[in-house]
Structure formats: C-alpha cells, structure tokens
Amino acid sequence: MVNKLYPTKPLQCWQKAKELRQKYYHDYATAKERGGLRWAGGAWSFSAIPAGLGDDVYSLTSEPYGASIAHDPKFAVACLEAAEAKGYARDLCSYMRAYWGSILLNQYAFGGEFPLPDFIFQDHICCSHSKWYQVVCDLEKNIPFHSIDLSVGPYKELDENRLDYMVNQMHDGIDWLQKTTGRPYDDEKLIQGVYNTCRSTALWSEICNMNKAIPAPLEEKSMFALYVLGTLNRASKEFADFYEELKAEVEDRVANGIAAIPTERCRILNDSQPPWSLLKIYRYMEQYGAVSIGSFYTFGLIGIWDITENGSIVPPRTPQQKGIVLKTREQALRVLADWELRRITWLPFYGAHLKNQVMIQMAKDWHVNGAIMHLNRGCEGTALSMMENRAALVEAGIPTLMYEGNMGDPREVDEAQVLERIEAFMESLGLTKLDE
C-alpha cells in the first residue's frame, strides 16, 4: 500500500457548483414560460451588456454547451453526423458542429426540444465565432444576430483608439438590443454586470494562483466543473458569489495542506481543452502520483491576469478593489472592454511568441515537472501555434508530451494510443505506477 503524502478531502462546495450549472440550463430552457428572454452567444460574449435588458434574460453559451454534448459520446456522434449529413465539413470546430447537430436533431442536451433563442449576441476573436452563428441564424429561422469584433491586438498594445473601437461597438450593440427586443435599457444593471464580471474572473485567477502551493489544493479535472460557471455567465452575481465561497475554501485547503491528490509527487501543466470523452486521462496520471495543476486554457478561459514587467502572471485588482465607482454607461463599457482585452487565451491569435512566454512562466510559477499538450483537431483557436509552443517549452528545459485528439469528436480520440503515450511520458519523468 502506498503511503499517502498529504491529507485530502472532497470540496464542500462541489454539489453547489453542480446545482448552479443545472439551474442555468434549466432557466434558459424554461425562460419563455416565465415571460423572459433567451439569447445565445459564445463563452466570451460580453454577458454584462444583455444584463441591462432585465433580470429575466437568460443565455445559452455555445462552447460550454458543445462540451456538454461532447461528454456524452453517443449523443455527440449523433449531433456530429447530423451536421455532416447537412454538408458541414468534419474539420470545422467540433463544438460548433455538435451545436448545429443539436439544432438539426431538435434535441436539447439537457432534455426536450432545442430551445430557440430570441436573439444572438456574439463576439468574434476565433475564426469560427461569427460564422458559427451565421449558420445558427439560418438553422434557427433567421433569429436576429449581432457580433462585436475583438481583433484589436494584444493588450500590451492597447491604446485609446483601439479601446474606442471596442467601446463604440458596445454602444452600437446596446442600441441594437433595444431595437431588437423592444425593451428599455437599464444602465445600473449593466454596471452591476460589469462589477460581477470583474469580480468572478479575478476570483477565478486568484483560485488558480493558489494552485502554486505544494500540494496543489485543486486538480484540473475538478477545475473543469468549477471554471465553467464563468463561461456560462460572468455577469451573474450568483456565480460571482460562488467564486467567493470557492476561494475561501481553497484558501483553507492551502493553509491546512489539504491536497487534491494525496500522493502528489509530480506536477503537470496542460494546454488546451481535453478530449471530453476521455477525461479518464487525468485519473490515469494520478496512478503515477501526477497531478495536473491546470493549463493555459483552464487558467485563462475566464480568468483575467496581469502580466508584470518581469513577466510574472498575477491576478488583477478589480475596479471595486481600486475604489472605482462606475456611474455612467460610457464608463462601464470602457472598464469592461479594457478588462476583457487582458484575456491571455487571446494571445495565440497575435503570435506564437506571446503564448510561449506565458506558458514558460506558468511552468516556472506553478512548479511543474512537465507539460502535456493536446494537439486538438477540434479547435482551430487553441491548436494555433501549438508546435511552436512545444518547441519553446522543450528549449526552456520543460519535458513536454504531445498527443493528438479532438475535444468534441470522440471518433478522433484513440484511447489506447493516448494512454500509452502518457505512460511512456510518466516513465520518462522517472515515475512508475503506484501500488493499488
């Protein structure tokens, strides 16, 4: 029997996270029954902006919905085949194809018929984002669609002209929302949505930052179920409050040396989305005492980070923490645009070297022994520059494994091959399987 190195215990707020996620998808599906509005958009959509339409406005964010489909391989394949039968190419984003297939089959992943949105409020940074919803408009009977262009360059190059470009689009988006829905717009609800966005995303960064501790208080497979709330609606007070609760619990785990993996003896940094049909890879690594402390994706999908002059990656201070009081629509939108443009997961779109720097720094700051990269054929965005990223990690002296797969298409995941590669990588790090 292997001696456990550290004490461990389940997260106390785990069940609450599951309940909040279930409630989100139920509220969206039943919104019309209560006289509310439904809207669809990406996980990076500015959810604080539709919040100004009222408290009875519910969203369905596309990427988390696609991941929910992917977690059920049988339903995923049915959705993907429906999209392919319609003529959509198999090499497109697998989340996107699964989403389209769900519409074509008229099946909601959480039961019943697919609930159509009243409008689409999207933004565009990945090549698929706006195109995704152009197709949705056709499939969903020409539902009104608005998108905001985010391509203003990396945050370190942000100037007033680029910020104005973003903010002006946001103003146009509010005008469009009013005309489309016929509802008045409440700037105070926008302001509260901006506060909650900043709070929830900064809190997630603080939570991830605490995984620098040895032993790590969280492991990535569980983190997937925790960060997802921020991808559903960052502007939600309920979700922001949950992250306050989670942060307090993780702080307590660090203070008392509570480990996510009691046999932790190796720390792994991951990169992009995993194959959702093969999450067992994380439990497989644990058989060697290896814990995945997070990834560029898990830290940065919703987490907002500041990059200091010396390259360190640190959680930011929110407007509230800085004592900034938002009073006008213009002020709220400028803070929101500036805040969201700090997102590190947008760096690969502007050059491999930008992501290289961040990943190498993460490997150092989180004290990792190696990195694992999923060459994800299901996502053009996260796979961008991945080979260059691997080369940079290896040059920096960080052992790195790469395996091929697909986040959302289980037909492109070779379980045996992936596990064999991970086994060989663990052995290259000097690890053998722990005794049962």
PDB file of C-alpha atoms in Angstrom, residues 32-315:
ATOM      1  CA  LYS A  32     -40.303  31.704 -22.164  1.00  0.00           C
ATOM      2  CA  GLU A  33     -42.722  30.051 -19.762  1.00  0.00           C
ATOM      3  CA  ARG A  34     -41.964  32.833 -17.288  1.00  0.00           C
ATOM      4  CA  GLY A  35     -42.180  35.649 -19.819  1.00  0.00           C
ATOM      5  CA  GLY A  36     -38.419  36.067 -20.089  1.00  0.00           C
ATOM      6  CA  LEU A  37     -35.985  36.384 -22.993  1.00  0.00           C
ATOM      7  CA  ARG A  38     -33.423  33.889 -24.250  1.00  0.00           C
ATOM      8  CA  TRP A  39     -30.219  34.773 -26.039  1.00  0.00           C
ATOM      9  CA  ALA A  40     -27.332  32.771 -27.444  1.00  0.00           C
ATOM     10  CA  GLY A  41     -23.669  33.679 -27.791  1.00  0.00           C
ATOM     11  CA  GLY A  42     -20.159  32.464 -27.099  1.00  0.00           C
ATOM     12  CA  ALA A  43     -18.494  31.896 -23.757  1.00  0.00           C
ATOM     13  CA  TRP A  44     -16.536  35.121 -24.349  1.00  0.00           C
ATOM     14  CA  SER A  45     -19.608  37.227 -25.174  1.00  0.00           C
ATOM     15  CA  PHE A  46     -19.994  40.362 -23.088  1.00  0.00           C
ATOM     16  CA  SER A  47     -22.755  38.978 -20.868  1.00  0.00           C
ATOM     17  CA  ALA A  48     -22.849  42.179 -18.811  1.00  0.00           C
ATOM     18  CA  ILE A  49     -24.370  44.011 -21.794  1.00  0.00           C
ATOM     19  CA  PRO A  50     -27.570  41.934 -22.267  1.00  0.00           C
ATOM     20  CA  ALA A  51     -27.946  42.102 -18.468  1.00  0.00           C
ATOM     21  CA  GLY A  52     -29.139  45.680 -18.980  1.00  0.00           C
ATOM     22  CA  LEU A  53     -32.349  44.330 -20.516  1.00  0.00           C
ATOM     23  CA  GLY A  54     -33.614  42.951 -17.211  1.00  0.00           C
ATOM     24  CA  ASP A  55     -33.329  40.156 -14.679  1.00  0.00           C
ATOM     25  CA  ASP A  56     -35.418  37.755 -16.774  1.00  0.00           C
ATOM     26  CA  VAL A  57     -32.884  37.434 -19.634  1.00  0.00           C
ATOM     27  CA  TYR A  58     -31.145  34.053 -19.890  1.00  0.00           C
ATOM     28  CA  SER A  59     -28.270  32.912 -22.089  1.00  0.00           C
ATOM     29  CA  LEU A  60     -27.006  29.713 -23.681  1.00  0.00           C
ATOM     30  CA  THR A  61     -23.271  29.993 -24.287  1.00  0.00           C
ATOM     31  CA  SER A  62     -22.093  27.900 -27.180  1.00  0.00           C
ATOM     32  CA  GLU A  63     -18.733  26.358 -26.237  1.00  0.00           C
ATOM     33  CA  PRO A  64     -19.836  25.017 -22.814  1.00  0.00           C
ATOM     34  CA  TYR A  65     -22.949  23.625 -24.478  1.00  0.00           C
ATOM     35  CA  GLY A  66     -20.770  21.931 -27.095  1.00  0.00           C
ATOM     36  CA  ALA A  67     -18.609  20.480 -24.317  1.00  0.00           C
ATOM     37  CA  SER A  68     -21.717  19.156 -22.565  1.00  0.00           C
ATOM     38  CA  ILE A  69     -22.647  17.343 -25.760  1.00  0.00           C
ATOM     39  CA  ALA A  70     -19.092  16.018 -26.139  1.00  0.00           C
ATOM     40  CA  HIS A  71     -19.171  14.490 -22.656  1.00  0.00           C
ATOM     41  CA  ASP A  72     -21.920  12.131 -23.893  1.00  0.00           C
ATOM     42  CA  PRO A  73     -20.178  10.285 -26.770  1.00  0.00           C
ATOM     43  CA  LYS A  74     -23.360   8.680 -28.113  1.00  0.00           C
ATOM     44  CA  PHE A  75     -25.231  11.994 -28.361  1.00  0.00           C
ATOM     45  CA  ALA A  76     -22.095  13.750 -29.613  1.00  0.00           C
ATOM     46  CA  VAL A  77     -21.701  11.367 -32.543  1.00  0.00           C
ATOM     47  CA  ALA A  78     -25.396  11.721 -33.411  1.00  0.00           C
ATOM     48  CA  CYS A  79     -25.067  15.524 -33.456  1.00  0.00           C
ATOM     49  CA  LEU A  80     -21.824  15.479 -35.445  1.00  0.00           C
ATOM     50  CA  GLU A  81     -23.245  13.087 -38.024  1.00  0.00           C
ATOM     51  CA  ALA A  82     -26.348  15.240 -38.395  1.00  0.00           C
ATOM     52  CA  ALA A  83     -24.155  18.264 -39.182  1.00  0.00           C
ATOM     53  CA  GLU A  84     -22.049  16.258 -41.621  1.00  0.00           C
ATOM     54  CA  ALA A  85     -25.171  14.938 -43.372  1.00  0.00           C
ATOM     55  CA  LYS A  86     -26.159  18.569 -43.874  1.00  0.00           C
ATOM     56  CA  GLY A  87     -22.841  19.155 -45.667  1.00  0.00           C
ATOM     57  CA  TYR A  88     -20.710  20.774 -42.970  1.00  0.00           C
ATOM     58  CA  ALA A  89     -17.049  19.737 -43.127  1.00  0.00           C
ATOM     59  CA  ARG A  90     -15.648  17.423 -40.495  1.00  0.00           C
ATOM     60  CA  ASP A  91     -12.530  19.550 -39.962  1.00  0.00           C
ATOM     61  CA  LEU A  92     -14.531  22.501 -38.568  1.00  0.00           C
ATOM     62  CA  CYS A  93     -14.723  23.282 -34.840  1.00  0.00           C
ATOM     63  CA  SER A  94     -16.228  20.228 -33.165  1.00  0.00           C
ATOM     64  CA  TYR A  95     -18.168  22.300 -30.615  1.00  0.00           C
ATOM     65  CA  MET A  96     -19.711  24.224 -33.486  1.00  0.00           C
ATOM     66  CA  ARG A  97     -20.674  21.088 -35.405  1.00  0.00           C
ATOM     67  CA  ALA A  98     -22.142  19.490 -32.270  1.00  0.00           C
ATOM     68  CA  TYR A  99     -24.175  22.637 -31.581  1.00  0.00           C
ATOM     69  CA  TRP A 100     -25.507  22.688 -35.139  1.00  0.00           C
ATOM     70  CA  GLY A 101     -26.323  18.996 -34.908  1.00  0.00           C
ATOM     71  CA  SER A 102     -28.278  19.544 -31.703  1.00  0.00           C
ATOM     72  CA  ILE A 103     -30.399  22.084 -33.577  1.00  0.00           C
ATOM     73  CA  LEU A 104     -30.827  19.818 -36.586  1.00  0.00           C
ATOM     74  CA  LEU A 105     -31.920  16.935 -34.370  1.00  0.00           C
ATOM     75  CA  ASN A 106     -34.051  19.332 -32.312  1.00  0.00           C
ATOM     76  CA  GLN A 107     -32.686  17.745 -29.146  1.00  0.00           C
ATOM     77  CA  TYR A 108     -31.500  19.724 -26.135  1.00  0.00           C
ATOM     78  CA  ALA A 109     -28.595  18.077 -24.304  1.00  0.00           C
ATOM     79  CA  PHE A 110     -30.464  18.533 -21.011  1.00  0.00           C
ATOM     80  CA  GLY A 111     -33.764  17.070 -22.191  1.00  0.00           C
ATOM     81  CA  GLY A 112     -36.588  18.036 -24.518  1.00  0.00           C
ATOM     82  CA  GLU A 113     -36.546  20.004 -27.749  1.00  0.00           C
ATOM     83  CA  PHE A 114     -33.823  22.503 -28.549  1.00  0.00           C
ATOM     84  CA  PRO A 115     -34.911  25.865 -27.031  1.00  0.00           C
ATOM     85  CA  LEU A 116     -34.568  28.604 -29.649  1.00  0.00           C
ATOM     86  CA  PRO A 117     -33.117  31.982 -28.550  1.00  0.00           C
ATOM     87  CA  ASP A 118     -34.844  35.302 -29.163  1.00  0.00           C
ATOM     88  CA  PHE A 119     -31.583  36.884 -30.322  1.00  0.00           C
ATOM     89  CA  ILE A 120     -27.875  36.187 -30.722  1.00  0.00           C
ATOM     90  CA  PHE A 121     -25.248  38.446 -29.134  1.00  0.00           C
ATOM     91  CA  GLN A 122     -21.805  37.211 -30.110  1.00  0.00           C
ATOM     92  CA  ASP A 123     -18.244  38.460 -30.329  1.00  0.00           C
ATOM     93  CA  HIS A 124     -15.506  37.497 -32.756  1.00  0.00           C
ATOM     94  CA  ILE A 125     -11.888  36.592 -31.993  1.00  0.00           C
ATOM     95  CA  CYS A 126     -11.618  32.956 -33.148  1.00  0.00           C
ATOM     96  CA  CYS A 127     -12.152  32.385 -36.871  1.00  0.00           C
ATOM     97  CA  SER A 128     -15.317  30.368 -36.182  1.00  0.00           C
ATOM     98  CA  HIS A 129     -17.171  32.688 -33.823  1.00  0.00           C
ATOM     99  CA  SER A 130     -19.336  34.829 -36.063  1.00  0.00           C
ATOM    100  CA  LYS A 131     -19.544  32.173 -38.776  1.00  0.00           C
ATOM    101  CA  TRP A 132     -20.882  29.788 -36.132  1.00  0.00           C
ATOM    102  CA  TYR A 133     -23.902  31.968 -35.579  1.00  0.00           C
ATOM    103  CA  GLN A 134     -24.438  32.881 -39.196  1.00  0.00           C
ATOM    104  CA  VAL A 135     -25.277  29.207 -39.666  1.00  0.00           C
ATOM    105  CA  VAL A 136     -27.346  29.196 -36.469  1.00  0.00           C
ATOM    106  CA  CYS A 137     -29.370  32.097 -37.890  1.00  0.00           C
ATOM    107  CA  ASP A 138     -30.196  30.010 -40.927  1.00  0.00           C
ATOM    108  CA  LEU A 139     -30.987  26.880 -38.942  1.00  0.00           C
ATOM    109  CA  GLU A 140     -32.983  28.745 -36.311  1.00  0.00           C
ATOM    110  CA  LYS A 141     -35.252  30.673 -38.686  1.00  0.00           C
ATOM    111  CA  ASN A 142     -33.292  33.924 -39.129  1.00  0.00           C
ATOM    112  CA  ILE A 143     -33.025  34.897 -35.476  1.00  0.00           C
ATOM    113  CA  PRO A 144     -31.618  38.453 -35.049  1.00  0.00           C
ATOM    114  CA  PHE A 145     -27.823  38.372 -34.792  1.00  0.00           C
ATOM    115  CA  HIS A 146     -25.247  40.927 -33.660  1.00  0.00           C
ATOM    116  CA  SER A 147     -21.488  40.450 -33.262  1.00  0.00           C
ATOM    117  CA  ILE A 148     -18.648  42.560 -31.860  1.00  0.00           C
ATOM    118  CA  ASP A 149     -15.173  42.436 -33.421  1.00  0.00           C
ATOM    119  CA  LEU A 150     -12.413  41.910 -30.831  1.00  0.00           C
ATOM    120  CA  SER A 151      -9.384  41.960 -33.126  1.00  0.00           C
ATOM    121  CA  VAL A 152      -7.538  44.970 -31.737  1.00  0.00           C
ATOM    122  CA  GLY A 153      -4.245  43.246 -30.915  1.00  0.00           C
ATOM    123  CA  PRO A 154      -2.654  42.075 -27.656  1.00  0.00           C
ATOM    124  CA  TYR A 155      -3.415  44.005 -24.500  1.00  0.00           C
ATOM    125  CA  LYS A 156       0.091  45.424 -24.167  1.00  0.00           C
ATOM    126  CA  GLU A 157      -0.517  47.319 -27.437  1.00  0.00           C
ATOM    127  CA  LEU A 158      -3.897  48.714 -26.379  1.00  0.00           C
ATOM    128  CA  ASP A 159      -4.271  52.465 -26.900  1.00  0.00           C
ATOM    129  CA  GLU A 160      -7.206  54.875 -26.786  1.00  0.00           C
ATOM    130  CA  ASN A 161      -8.054  54.421 -30.457  1.00  0.00           C
ATOM    131  CA  ARG A 162      -8.298  50.649 -30.110  1.00  0.00           C
ATOM    132  CA  LEU A 163     -10.272  50.949 -26.893  1.00  0.00           C
ATOM    133  CA  ASP A 164     -12.625  53.450 -28.566  1.00  0.00           C
ATOM    134  CA  TYR A 165     -13.175  50.951 -31.383  1.00  0.00           C
ATOM    135  CA  MET A 166     -14.335  48.372 -28.856  1.00  0.00           C
ATOM    136  CA  VAL A 167     -16.464  50.730 -26.798  1.00  0.00           C
ATOM    137  CA  ASN A 168     -18.196  52.219 -29.836  1.00  0.00           C
ATOM    138  CA  GLN A 169     -19.178  48.713 -30.937  1.00  0.00           C
ATOM    139  CA  MET A 170     -20.583  48.074 -27.474  1.00  0.00           C
ATOM    140  CA  HIS A 171     -22.713  51.214 -27.678  1.00  0.00           C
ATOM    141  CA  ASP A 172     -23.976  50.039 -31.064  1.00  0.00           C
ATOM    142  CA  GLY A 173     -24.742  46.661 -29.516  1.00  0.00           C
ATOM    143  CA  ILE A 174     -26.892  48.248 -26.803  1.00  0.00           C
ATOM    144  CA  ASP A 175     -28.820  50.243 -29.412  1.00  0.00           C
ATOM    145  CA  TRP A 176     -29.318  47.035 -31.375  1.00  0.00           C
ATOM    146  CA  LEU A 177     -30.546  45.162 -28.288  1.00  0.00           C
ATOM    147  CA  GLN A 178     -33.119  47.847 -27.547  1.00  0.00           C
ATOM    148  CA  LYS A 179     -34.445  47.886 -31.107  1.00  0.00           C
ATOM    149  CA  THR A 180     -34.453  44.093 -31.375  1.00  0.00           C
ATOM    150  CA  THR A 181     -36.189  43.343 -28.075  1.00  0.00           C
ATOM    151  CA  GLY A 182     -38.301  46.492 -27.719  1.00  0.00           C
ATOM    152  CA  ARG A 183     -37.145  46.784 -24.128  1.00  0.00           C
ATOM    153  CA  PRO A 184     -35.716  49.837 -22.350  1.00  0.00           C
ATOM    154  CA  TYR A 185     -32.101  49.576 -21.213  1.00  0.00           C
ATOM    155  CA  ASP A 186     -31.073  49.869 -17.544  1.00  0.00           C
ATOM    156  CA  ASP A 187     -27.542  51.252 -17.145  1.00  0.00           C
ATOM    157  CA  GLU A 188     -27.470  50.309 -13.477  1.00  0.00           C
ATOM    158  CA  LYS A 189     -27.947  46.644 -14.361  1.00  0.00           C
ATOM    159  CA  LEU A 190     -25.100  46.994 -16.864  1.00  0.00           C
ATOM    160  CA  ILE A 191     -22.883  48.491 -14.162  1.00  0.00           C
ATOM    161  CA  GLN A 192     -23.667  45.671 -11.753  1.00  0.00           C
ATOM    162  CA  GLY A 193     -22.981  43.187 -14.554  1.00  0.00           C
ATOM    163  CA  VAL A 194     -19.556  44.772 -15.125  1.00  0.00           C
ATOM    164  CA  TYR A 195     -18.775  44.622 -11.394  1.00  0.00           C
ATOM    165  CA  ASN A 196     -19.746  40.932 -11.309  1.00  0.00           C
ATOM    166  CA  THR A 197     -17.731  40.181 -14.463  1.00  0.00           C
ATOM    167  CA  CYS A 198     -14.604  41.690 -12.950  1.00  0.00           C
ATOM    168  CA  ARG A 199     -15.210  40.014  -9.613  1.00  0.00           C
ATOM    169  CA  SER A 200     -15.874  36.499 -10.952  1.00  0.00           C
ATOM    170  CA  THR A 201     -12.946  36.498 -13.394  1.00  0.00           C
ATOM    171  CA  ALA A 202     -10.458  37.935 -10.889  1.00  0.00           C
ATOM    172  CA  LEU A 203     -11.610  35.449  -8.257  1.00  0.00           C
ATOM    173  CA  TRP A 204     -11.032  32.555 -10.627  1.00  0.00           C
ATOM    174  CA  SER A 205      -7.495  33.827 -11.254  1.00  0.00           C
ATOM    175  CA  GLU A 206      -6.901  34.041  -7.503  1.00  0.00           C
ATOM    176  CA  ILE A 207      -8.170  30.471  -7.113  1.00  0.00           C
ATOM    177  CA  CYS A 208      -5.871  29.230  -9.891  1.00  0.00           C
ATOM    178  CA  ASN A 209      -2.995  31.208  -8.390  1.00  0.00           C
ATOM    179  CA  MET A 210      -3.347  29.236  -5.152  1.00  0.00           C
ATOM    180  CA  ASN A 211      -2.566  26.051  -7.088  1.00  0.00           C
ATOM    181  CA  LYS A 212       1.069  27.157  -6.931  1.00  0.00           C
ATOM    182  CA  ALA A 213       1.026  25.637  -3.455  1.00  0.00           C
ATOM    183  CA  ILE A 214       2.573  22.229  -2.865  1.00  0.00           C
ATOM    184  CA  PRO A 215       0.487  20.134  -2.561  1.00  0.00           C
ATOM    185  CA  ALA A 216      -1.961  21.596  -5.068  1.00  0.00           C
ATOM    186  CA  PRO A 217      -5.366  22.156  -3.442  1.00  0.00           C
ATOM    187  CA  LEU A 218      -7.184  21.503  -6.740  1.00  0.00           C
ATOM    188  CA  GLU A 219      -6.665  19.190  -9.709  1.00  0.00           C
ATOM    189  CA  GLU A 220      -7.676  20.090 -13.228  1.00  0.00           C
ATOM    190  CA  LYS A 221     -10.401  17.524 -13.831  1.00  0.00           C
ATOM    191  CA  SER A 222     -12.360  19.058 -10.946  1.00  0.00           C
ATOM    192  CA  MET A 223     -11.433  22.576 -12.052  1.00  0.00           C
ATOM    193  CA  PHE A 224     -13.288  21.981 -15.331  1.00  0.00           C
ATOM    194  CA  ALA A 225     -16.541  21.742 -13.377  1.00  0.00           C
ATOM    195  CA  LEU A 226     -15.698  24.915 -11.445  1.00  0.00           C
ATOM    196  CA  TYR A 227     -14.488  27.350 -14.099  1.00  0.00           C
ATOM    197  CA  VAL A 228     -17.482  26.534 -16.302  1.00  0.00           C
ATOM    198  CA  LEU A 229     -19.794  28.861 -14.368  1.00  0.00           C
ATOM    199  CA  GLY A 230     -17.748  31.803 -15.585  1.00  0.00           C
ATOM    200  CA  THR A 231     -18.169  30.620 -19.167  1.00  0.00           C
ATOM    201  CA  LEU A 232     -21.932  30.478 -18.725  1.00  0.00           C
ATOM    202  CA  ASN A 233     -22.456  33.997 -17.393  1.00  0.00           C
ATOM    203  CA  ARG A 234     -19.599  36.033 -15.939  1.00  0.00           C
ATOM    204  CA  ALA A 235     -22.010  38.860 -15.149  1.00  0.00           C
ATOM    205  CA  SER A 236     -24.073  36.743 -12.755  1.00  0.00           C
ATOM    206  CA  LYS A 237     -23.980  37.826  -9.119  1.00  0.00           C
ATOM    207  CA  GLU A 238     -24.888  34.292  -8.102  1.00  0.00           C
ATOM    208  CA  PHE A 239     -21.842  32.897  -9.894  1.00  0.00           C
ATOM    209  CA  ALA A 240     -19.521  35.624  -8.612  1.00  0.00           C
ATOM    210  CA  ASP A 241     -20.725  34.917  -5.076  1.00  0.00           C
ATOM    211  CA  PHE A 242     -19.990  31.219  -5.609  1.00  0.00           C
ATOM    212  CA  TYR A 243     -16.404  32.040  -6.569  1.00  0.00           C
ATOM    213  CA  GLU A 244     -16.052  33.997  -3.318  1.00  0.00           C
ATOM    214  CA  GLU A 245     -17.133  30.848  -1.481  1.00  0.00           C
ATOM    215  CA  LEU A 246     -14.796  28.647  -3.521  1.00  0.00           C
ATOM    216  CA  LYS A 247     -11.852  30.983  -2.955  1.00  0.00           C
ATOM    217  CA  ALA A 248     -12.365  30.854   0.817  1.00  0.00           C
ATOM    218  CA  GLU A 249     -12.462  27.067   0.741  1.00  0.00           C
ATOM    219  CA  VAL A 250      -9.310  26.805  -1.392  1.00  0.00           C
ATOM    220  CA  GLU A 251      -7.518  29.249   0.938  1.00  0.00           C
ATOM    221  CA  ASP A 252      -8.400  26.946   3.829  1.00  0.00           C
ATOM    222  CA  ARG A 253      -7.099  23.915   1.922  1.00  0.00           C
ATOM    223  CA  VAL A 254      -3.774  25.657   1.271  1.00  0.00           C
ATOM    224  CA  ALA A 255      -3.457  26.787   4.892  1.00  0.00           C
ATOM    225  CA  ASN A 256      -4.022  23.239   6.126  1.00  0.00           C
ATOM    226  CA  GLY A 257      -2.040  21.402   3.453  1.00  0.00           C
ATOM    227  CA  ILE A 258      -5.128  19.681   2.003  1.00  0.00           C
ATOM    228  CA  ALA A 259      -4.197  18.105  -1.311  1.00  0.00           C
ATOM    229  CA  ALA A 260      -6.303  17.395  -4.350  1.00  0.00           C
ATOM    230  CA  ILE A 261      -4.188  14.264  -4.870  1.00  0.00           C
ATOM    231  CA  PRO A 262      -2.834  12.788  -1.626  1.00  0.00           C
ATOM    232  CA  THR A 263       0.012  11.025  -3.463  1.00  0.00           C
ATOM    233  CA  GLU A 264       1.218  14.119  -5.361  1.00  0.00           C
ATOM    234  CA  ARG A 265       4.841  13.699  -6.408  1.00  0.00           C
ATOM    235  CA  CYS A 266       4.767  15.184  -9.918  1.00  0.00           C
ATOM    236  CA  ARG A 267       3.092  18.341 -11.236  1.00  0.00           C
ATOM    237  CA  ILE A 268       1.889  18.617 -14.823  1.00  0.00           C
ATOM    238  CA  LEU A 269       0.862  21.698 -16.829  1.00  0.00           C
ATOM    239  CA  ASN A 270      -1.657  21.092 -19.611  1.00  0.00           C
ATOM    240  CA  ASP A 271      -2.506  23.305 -22.563  1.00  0.00           C
ATOM    241  CA  SER A 272      -5.861  23.243 -24.347  1.00  0.00           C
ATOM    242  CA  GLN A 273      -9.258  21.617 -23.912  1.00  0.00           C
ATOM    243  CA  PRO A 274      -9.023  17.887 -23.211  1.00  0.00           C
ATOM    244  CA  PRO A 275     -10.932  15.272 -25.178  1.00  0.00           C
ATOM    245  CA  TRP A 276     -14.140  15.480 -23.126  1.00  0.00           C
ATOM    246  CA  SER A 277     -14.892  11.863 -23.963  1.00  0.00           C
ATOM    247  CA  LEU A 278     -11.586  10.794 -22.356  1.00  0.00           C
ATOM    248  CA  LEU A 279     -11.348  12.627 -19.046  1.00  0.00           C
ATOM    249  CA  LYS A 280     -10.013   9.392 -17.551  1.00  0.00           C
ATOM    250  CA  ILE A 281      -6.549  10.571 -18.647  1.00  0.00           C
ATOM    251  CA  TYR A 282      -6.413  12.726 -15.502  1.00  0.00           C
ATOM    252  CA  ARG A 283      -7.199   9.803 -13.228  1.00  0.00           C
ATOM    253  CA  TYR A 284      -4.675   7.728 -15.196  1.00  0.00           C
ATOM    254  CA  MET A 285      -1.937  10.268 -14.453  1.00  0.00           C
ATOM    255  CA  GLU A 286      -2.868  10.142 -10.792  1.00  0.00           C
ATOM    256  CA  GLN A 287      -1.926   6.442 -10.769  1.00  0.00           C
ATOM    257  CA  TYR A 288       1.654   7.716 -11.077  1.00  0.00           C
ATOM    258  CA  GLY A 289       1.214  10.377  -8.404  1.00  0.00           C
ATOM    259  CA  ALA A 290       0.992  13.078 -11.088  1.00  0.00           C
ATOM    260  CA  VAL A 291      -1.433  15.962 -10.615  1.00  0.00           C
ATOM    261  CA  SER A 292      -2.489  18.291 -13.402  1.00  0.00           C
ATOM    262  CA  ILE A 293      -2.322  21.668 -11.677  1.00  0.00           C
ATOM    263  CA  GLY A 294      -4.143  23.418 -14.534  1.00  0.00           C
ATOM    264  CA  SER A 295      -3.484  24.691 -18.019  1.00  0.00           C
ATOM    265  CA  PHE A 296      -3.190  27.744 -20.200  1.00  0.00           C
ATOM    266  CA  TYR A 297      -6.811  27.031 -21.116  1.00  0.00           C
ATOM    267  CA  THR A 298      -8.204  26.421 -17.625  1.00  0.00           C
ATOM    268  CA  PHE A 299      -6.403  29.419 -16.129  1.00  0.00           C
ATOM    269  CA  GLY A 300      -7.153  31.780 -18.997  1.00  0.00           C
ATOM    270  CA  LEU A 301     -10.524  30.867 -20.480  1.00  0.00           C
ATOM    271  CA  ILE A 302     -12.337  33.058 -17.971  1.00  0.00           C
ATOM    272  CA  GLY A 303      -9.525  34.123 -15.658  1.00  0.00           C
ATOM    273  CA  ILE A 304      -8.159  37.623 -16.187  1.00  0.00           C
ATOM    274  CA  TRP A 305      -4.451  38.107 -15.449  1.00  0.00           C
ATOM    275  CA  ASP A 306      -1.985  40.942 -15.322  1.00  0.00           C
ATOM    276  CA  ILE A 307       1.453  40.337 -16.800  1.00  0.00           C
ATOM    277  CA  THR A 308       4.081  42.321 -14.901  1.00  0.00           C
ATOM    278  CA  GLU A 309       7.189  43.937 -16.377  1.00  0.00           C
ATOM    279  CA  ASN A 310       9.314  40.955 -15.316  1.00  0.00           C
ATOM    280  CA  GLY A 311       6.869  38.544 -16.990  1.00  0.00           C
ATOM    281  CA  SER A 312       5.125  37.245 -13.881  1.00  0.00           C
ATOM    282  CA  ILE A 313       1.452  36.336 -14.223  1.00  0.00           C
ATOM    283  CA  VAL A 314      -0.641  37.680 -11.346  1.00  0.00           C
ATOM    284  CA  PRO A 315      -4.355  38.097 -10.571  1.00  0.00           C
TER     285      PRO A 315
END
